[in-house]
Amino acid sequence: MTGGLAGQPTAEQPTTAASKSERAYAWLVERIARREYAPGYRLVLATIAAELDMSVVPVREAIRRLEAEGLVTFERNVGAHVAMIDDSQYRQSMETLAVLEGAATALAARRLTPADLRRAREVNRRLVESLDDFDPHTFTALNQEFHAVLFAPCPNPRLLELVSAEWARLGRLRDSTFAFVPGRAQESVREHEGIVGLIEAGAPLADIEEAAREHRSATLTAYLHHEHPGEQR
Amino acid sequence: MTGGLAGQPTAEQPTTAASKSERAYAWLVERIARREYAPGYRLVLATIAAELDMSVVPVREAIRRLEAEGLVTFERNVGAHVAMIDDSQYRQSMETLAVLEGAATALAARRLTPADLRRAREVNRRLVESLDDFDPHTFTALNQEFHAVLFAPCPNPRLLELVSAEWARLGRLRDSTFAFVPGRAQESVREHEGIVGLIEAGAPLADIEEAAREHRSATLTAYLHHEHPGEQR
DNA sequence: GACCGACCATTCGTATACGATCCGAGAGAT
DNA sequence: ATCTCTCGGATCGTATACGAATGGTCGGTC
């Protein structure tokens, strides 16, 4: 391993700072995020190990971690696949996110400084601009940034952890809703302004929470209507 | 490796249905749950492997899984310890649970049958009875059962997953709040009745959600007041 | 006597090895 | 020709082996 070749013995390269399993994890997340490994892709331990120049053991660990986080599915004696999210799961996760983000936004509201609000508006302005030549990916990225600014000062890190874990599951596995229902984007940025306004005005936290939640739910509803026009729910 | 001892060759015992890593996982959860391995306990791979009569590899996998779920902490090249939850984390998790459970209860409300409500009341009646000779553990178990009945029909399994994951983190790692603030128990059962009443009466979902959330938050507040009477928050 | 540095035991991290399991392809029978 | 059974390749699951990092202890020095 690394054969005892006489490298710079004194050079304390902290390159090895991360363990191999961590590198494998990061590498896989990267690939999944950029859809090089698309949902459904078969992950073969030995292949990945070879590509990363390590044994299967760390790769295995990385994959199990991804499984725990819901990014890959794993079947005994069969192997791992990049997770696929069906409509039902998508709906559930979005609904959950609506709840979590709504709460986080409300908890953060009183801690947002004027500077934060300015920054939020700035991001939203860029969202408006991006409407011109619409690209779902760009829009989604900015959209997430907008909301991140709003709930960043939330005093409950645990809540934020759950939010970002859920986004990781979703954002990386499925194209943004806006790719399916571009029309939703316009409404969305309008609602953003409304939320910032509520916060600025010191509105009751319950109102802020509801607005944030509804905002997210509306995106989901738009998607469902678009995909399954018949259904009620 | 089960040393080739001549077991019943034809007996297709599906005992081996679960992989070793799964067995190790279940075993560890069990030990942690029953506080045989208390918070802070050092988990040594080789020791556990020996006790379970397997190699360290599956044990390692089980521990990493527990880490992902937040039940153990893991430090590189040092090892794993059963997670300890400090006041701050406890507060955050309870707050998060208040949000999640509130939402789950509201989503489930319209789907609860009269039979469900009867069952909830029955559990609450047992809670009242248990107040006589108060045992925090029994009380907490019944308490969780009560709430589980209420949000079981929640149509969003993902939300329920997060709820139970969070309870696993907490319930297994720290004694119930009621051990610290027994007085809270009385209020708690009264509030239960209020929540069931709201659901039965078909109250607005927002009201139900708020009641459920407040109910959980109140427990937290009681604890904080008891432990840190000075602080305002 | 107290502080500092080197040694050793313990335990983790990863590689390699091998048996177990699954899936598909090809031979054989109907 | 089609269906079935068997065999073989591919891949996973776990054991064992060994280098590497950590933490504590012992001995040396000021």
mmCIF file of C-alpha atoms in Angstrom, chain A residues 58-217:
data_model
loop_
_atom_site.group_PDB
_atom_site.id
_atom_site.type_symbol
_atom_site.label_atom_id
_atom_site.label_comp_id
_atom_site.label_asym_id
_atom_site.label_seq_id
_atom_site.Cartn_x
_atom_site.Cartn_y
_atom_site.Cartn_z
ATOM 1 C CA PRO A 58 -14.438 1.590 2.558
ATOM 2 C CA VAL A 59 -16.720 1.753 -0.456
ATOM 3 C CA ARG A 60 -19.125 -0.544 1.247
ATOM 4 C CA GLU A 61 -19.185 1.664 4.283
ATOM 5 C CA ALA A 62 -19.805 4.741 2.191
ATOM 6 C CA ILE A 63 -22.682 3.069 0.447
ATOM 7 C CA ARG A 64 -24.267 1.990 3.679
ATOM 8 C CA ARG A 65 -24.057 5.549 4.860
ATOM 9 C CA LEU A 66 -25.726 6.756 1.697
ATOM 10 C CA GLU A 67 -28.382 4.158 2.281
ATOM 11 C CA ALA A 68 -29.039 5.470 5.777
ATOM 12 C CA GLU A 69 -29.452 8.920 4.315
ATOM 13 C CA GLY A 70 -31.838 7.627 1.712
ATOM 14 C CA LEU A 71 -29.743 8.408 -1.346
ATOM 15 C CA VAL A 72 -29.296 4.810 -2.361
ATOM 16 C CA THR A 73 -31.286 1.665 -1.860
ATOM 17 C CA PHE A 74 -29.625 -1.546 -0.931
ATOM 18 C CA GLU A 75 -30.766 -5.092 -1.325
ATOM 19 C CA ARG A 76 -29.186 -7.963 0.399
ATOM 20 C CA ASN A 77 -26.955 -10.086 -1.806
ATOM 21 C CA VAL A 78 -27.983 -8.038 -4.765
ATOM 22 C CA GLY A 79 -26.410 -4.666 -4.445
ATOM 23 C CA ALA A 80 -27.017 -0.964 -4.335
ATOM 24 C CA HIS A 81 -28.863 1.311 -6.711
ATOM 25 C CA VAL A 82 -29.133 5.049 -6.686
ATOM 26 C CA ALA A 83 -32.509 5.660 -5.104
ATOM 27 C CA MET A 84 -35.476 6.418 -7.233
ATOM 28 C CA ILE A 85 -38.152 8.624 -5.840
ATOM 29 C CA ASP A 86 -41.636 7.940 -7.001
ATOM 30 C CA ASP A 87 -44.457 10.422 -6.946
ATOM 31 C CA SER A 88 -45.761 9.271 -3.636
ATOM 32 C CA GLN A 89 -42.447 9.637 -1.872
ATOM 33 C CA TYR A 90 -41.880 12.947 -3.546
ATOM 34 C CA ARG A 91 -45.160 14.221 -2.273
ATOM 35 C CA GLN A 92 -44.424 13.039 1.240
ATOM 36 C CA SER A 93 -41.009 14.597 1.340
ATOM 37 C CA MET A 94 -42.247 17.905 0.031
ATOM 38 C CA GLU A 95 -45.031 17.944 2.556
ATOM 39 C CA THR A 96 -42.556 17.198 5.295
ATOM 40 C CA LEU A 97 -40.271 19.904 4.030
ATOM 41 C CA ALA A 98 -43.131 22.353 4.057
ATOM 42 C CA VAL A 99 -43.637 21.622 7.727
ATOM 43 C CA LEU A 100 -39.966 21.747 8.636
ATOM 44 C CA GLU A 101 -39.105 24.831 6.627
ATOM 45 C CA GLY A 102 -42.176 26.646 7.820
ATOM 46 C CA ALA A 103 -41.178 26.053 11.401
ATOM 47 C CA ALA A 104 -37.562 26.957 10.756
ATOM 48 C CA THR A 105 -38.524 30.169 9.036
ATOM 49 C CA ALA A 106 -40.787 31.185 11.890
ATOM 50 C CA LEU A 107 -38.136 30.400 14.464
ATOM 51 C CA ALA A 108 -35.606 32.418 12.535
ATOM 52 C CA ALA A 109 -37.864 35.347 11.718
ATOM 53 C CA ARG A 110 -37.151 37.467 14.773
ATOM 54 C CA ARG A 111 -33.449 37.017 14.383
ATOM 55 C CA LEU A 112 -33.186 38.206 10.830
ATOM 56 C CA THR A 113 -31.346 41.484 10.549
ATOM 57 C CA PRO A 114 -32.211 44.167 8.007
ATOM 58 C CA ALA A 115 -29.066 43.085 6.213
ATOM 59 C CA ASP A 116 -30.394 39.531 5.982
ATOM 60 C CA LEU A 117 -33.652 40.771 4.546
ATOM 61 C CA ARG A 118 -31.804 42.860 2.024
ATOM 62 C CA ARG A 119 -29.863 39.833 1.017
ATOM 63 C CA ALA A 120 -33.033 37.778 0.681
ATOM 64 C CA ARG A 121 -34.556 40.423 -1.555
ATOM 65 C CA GLU A 122 -31.398 40.534 -3.589
ATOM 66 C CA VAL A 123 -31.593 36.804 -4.198
ATOM 67 C CA ASN A 124 -35.229 37.087 -5.072
ATOM 68 C CA ARG A 125 -34.407 39.840 -7.518
ATOM 69 C CA ARG A 126 -32.019 37.508 -9.228
ATOM 70 C CA LEU A 127 -34.792 34.938 -9.309
ATOM 71 C CA VAL A 128 -37.013 37.401 -11.099
ATOM 72 C CA GLU A 129 -34.293 38.119 -13.594
ATOM 73 C CA SER A 130 -33.733 34.439 -14.223
ATOM 74 C CA LEU A 131 -37.363 34.143 -15.283
ATOM 75 C CA ASP A 132 -36.466 35.680 -18.585
ATOM 76 C CA ASP A 133 -34.510 32.827 -19.975
ATOM 77 C CA PHE A 134 -35.755 30.183 -17.639
ATOM 78 C CA ASP A 135 -33.505 27.349 -16.583
ATOM 79 C CA PRO A 136 -34.982 25.019 -13.992
ATOM 80 C CA HIS A 137 -31.620 24.212 -12.479
ATOM 81 C CA THR A 138 -30.496 27.772 -11.961
ATOM 82 C CA PHE A 139 -33.887 28.708 -10.655
ATOM 83 C CA THR A 140 -33.945 25.875 -8.166
ATOM 84 C CA ALA A 141 -30.482 26.719 -6.906
ATOM 85 C CA LEU A 142 -31.388 30.352 -6.354
ATOM 86 C CA ASN A 143 -34.662 29.331 -4.807
ATOM 87 C CA GLN A 144 -32.912 27.198 -2.247
ATOM 88 C CA GLU A 145 -30.493 29.998 -1.545
ATOM 89 C CA PHE A 146 -33.372 32.346 -0.889
ATOM 90 C CA HIS A 147 -34.913 30.059 1.666
ATOM 91 C CA ALA A 148 -31.575 29.238 3.186
ATOM 92 C CA VAL A 149 -31.013 32.909 3.894
ATOM 93 C CA LEU A 150 -34.366 33.095 5.597
ATOM 94 C CA PHE A 151 -33.963 30.236 7.976
ATOM 95 C CA ALA A 152 -30.230 30.332 8.484
ATOM 96 C CA PRO A 153 -30.496 32.137 11.848
ATOM 97 C CA CYS A 154 -32.920 29.509 13.135
ATOM 98 C CA PRO A 155 -31.742 28.745 16.660
ATOM 99 C CA ASN A 156 -32.520 25.072 16.267
ATOM 100 C CA PRO A 157 -29.710 23.391 14.347
ATOM 101 C CA ARG A 158 -31.414 20.042 14.576
ATOM 102 C CA LEU A 159 -34.324 21.340 12.587
ATOM 103 C CA LEU A 160 -31.975 22.693 9.967
ATOM 104 C CA GLU A 161 -30.197 19.365 9.805
ATOM 105 C CA LEU A 162 -33.435 17.611 8.997
ATOM 106 C CA VAL A 163 -34.269 20.194 6.369
ATOM 107 C CA SER A 164 -30.992 19.812 4.575
ATOM 108 C CA ALA A 165 -31.044 16.038 4.842
ATOM 109 C CA GLU A 166 -34.442 16.022 3.227
ATOM 110 C CA TRP A 167 -33.329 18.346 0.483
ATOM 111 C CA ALA A 168 -30.337 16.165 -0.163
ATOM 112 C CA ARG A 169 -32.656 13.230 -0.670
ATOM 113 C CA LEU A 170 -34.842 15.149 -3.045
ATOM 114 C CA GLY A 171 -32.772 17.737 -4.797
ATOM 115 C CA ARG A 172 -30.200 15.239 -5.816
ATOM 116 C CA LEU A 173 -32.502 12.562 -6.996
ATOM 117 C CA ARG A 174 -35.102 14.318 -8.998
ATOM 118 C CA ASP A 175 -35.193 17.306 -11.208
ATOM 119 C CA SER A 176 -36.742 20.333 -9.742
ATOM 120 C CA THR A 177 -40.473 20.736 -9.803
ATOM 121 C CA PHE A 178 -39.970 23.840 -11.854
ATOM 122 C CA ALA A 179 -38.800 21.739 -14.730
ATOM 123 C CA PHE A 180 -42.257 20.199 -14.853
ATOM 124 C CA VAL A 181 -44.350 23.230 -14.035
ATOM 125 C CA PRO A 182 -42.464 26.303 -15.167
ATOM 126 C CA GLY A 183 -45.501 28.449 -14.594
ATOM 127 C CA ARG A 184 -45.148 27.934 -10.893
ATOM 128 C CA ALA A 185 -41.952 29.973 -10.875
ATOM 129 C CA GLN A 186 -43.714 33.306 -11.303
ATOM 130 C CA GLU A 187 -46.083 32.724 -8.427
ATOM 131 C CA SER A 188 -43.210 31.503 -6.382
ATOM 132 C CA VAL A 189 -41.168 34.669 -6.542
ATOM 133 C CA ARG A 190 -44.255 36.731 -5.768
ATOM 134 C CA GLU A 191 -44.868 34.670 -2.656
ATOM 135 C CA HIS A 192 -41.254 35.188 -1.663
ATOM 136 C CA GLU A 193 -41.798 38.892 -1.525
ATOM 137 C CA GLY A 194 -44.861 38.311 0.616
ATOM 138 C CA ILE A 195 -42.912 36.239 3.100
ATOM 139 C CA VAL A 196 -40.117 38.758 3.405
ATOM 140 C CA GLY A 197 -42.738 41.431 3.907
ATOM 141 C CA LEU A 198 -44.368 39.539 6.739
ATOM 142 C CA ILE A 199 -41.069 39.058 8.484
ATOM 143 C CA GLU A 200 -40.108 42.680 8.064
ATOM 144 C CA ALA A 201 -43.433 43.841 9.430
ATOM 145 C CA GLY A 202 -43.008 41.691 12.498
ATOM 146 C CA ALA A 203 -46.105 39.682 11.712
ATOM 147 C CA PRO A 204 -47.209 36.983 14.157
ATOM 148 C CA LEU A 205 -44.961 33.967 13.934
ATOM 149 C CA ALA A 206 -47.930 31.756 13.188
ATOM 150 C CA ASP A 207 -48.648 33.805 10.077
ATOM 151 C CA ILE A 208 -45.073 33.633 8.930
ATOM 152 C CA GLU A 209 -44.949 29.913 9.468
ATOM 153 C CA GLU A 210 -48.151 29.368 7.572
ATOM 154 C CA ALA A 211 -46.998 31.521 4.688
ATOM 155 C CA ALA A 212 -43.721 29.656 4.399
ATOM 156 C CA ARG A 213 -45.446 26.318 4.615
ATOM 157 C CA GLU A 214 -48.101 27.208 2.126
ATOM 158 C CA HIS A 215 -45.485 28.501 -0.220
ATOM 159 C CA ARG A 216 -43.803 25.130 -0.324
ATOM 160 C CA SER A 217 -47.066 23.207 -0.412
#
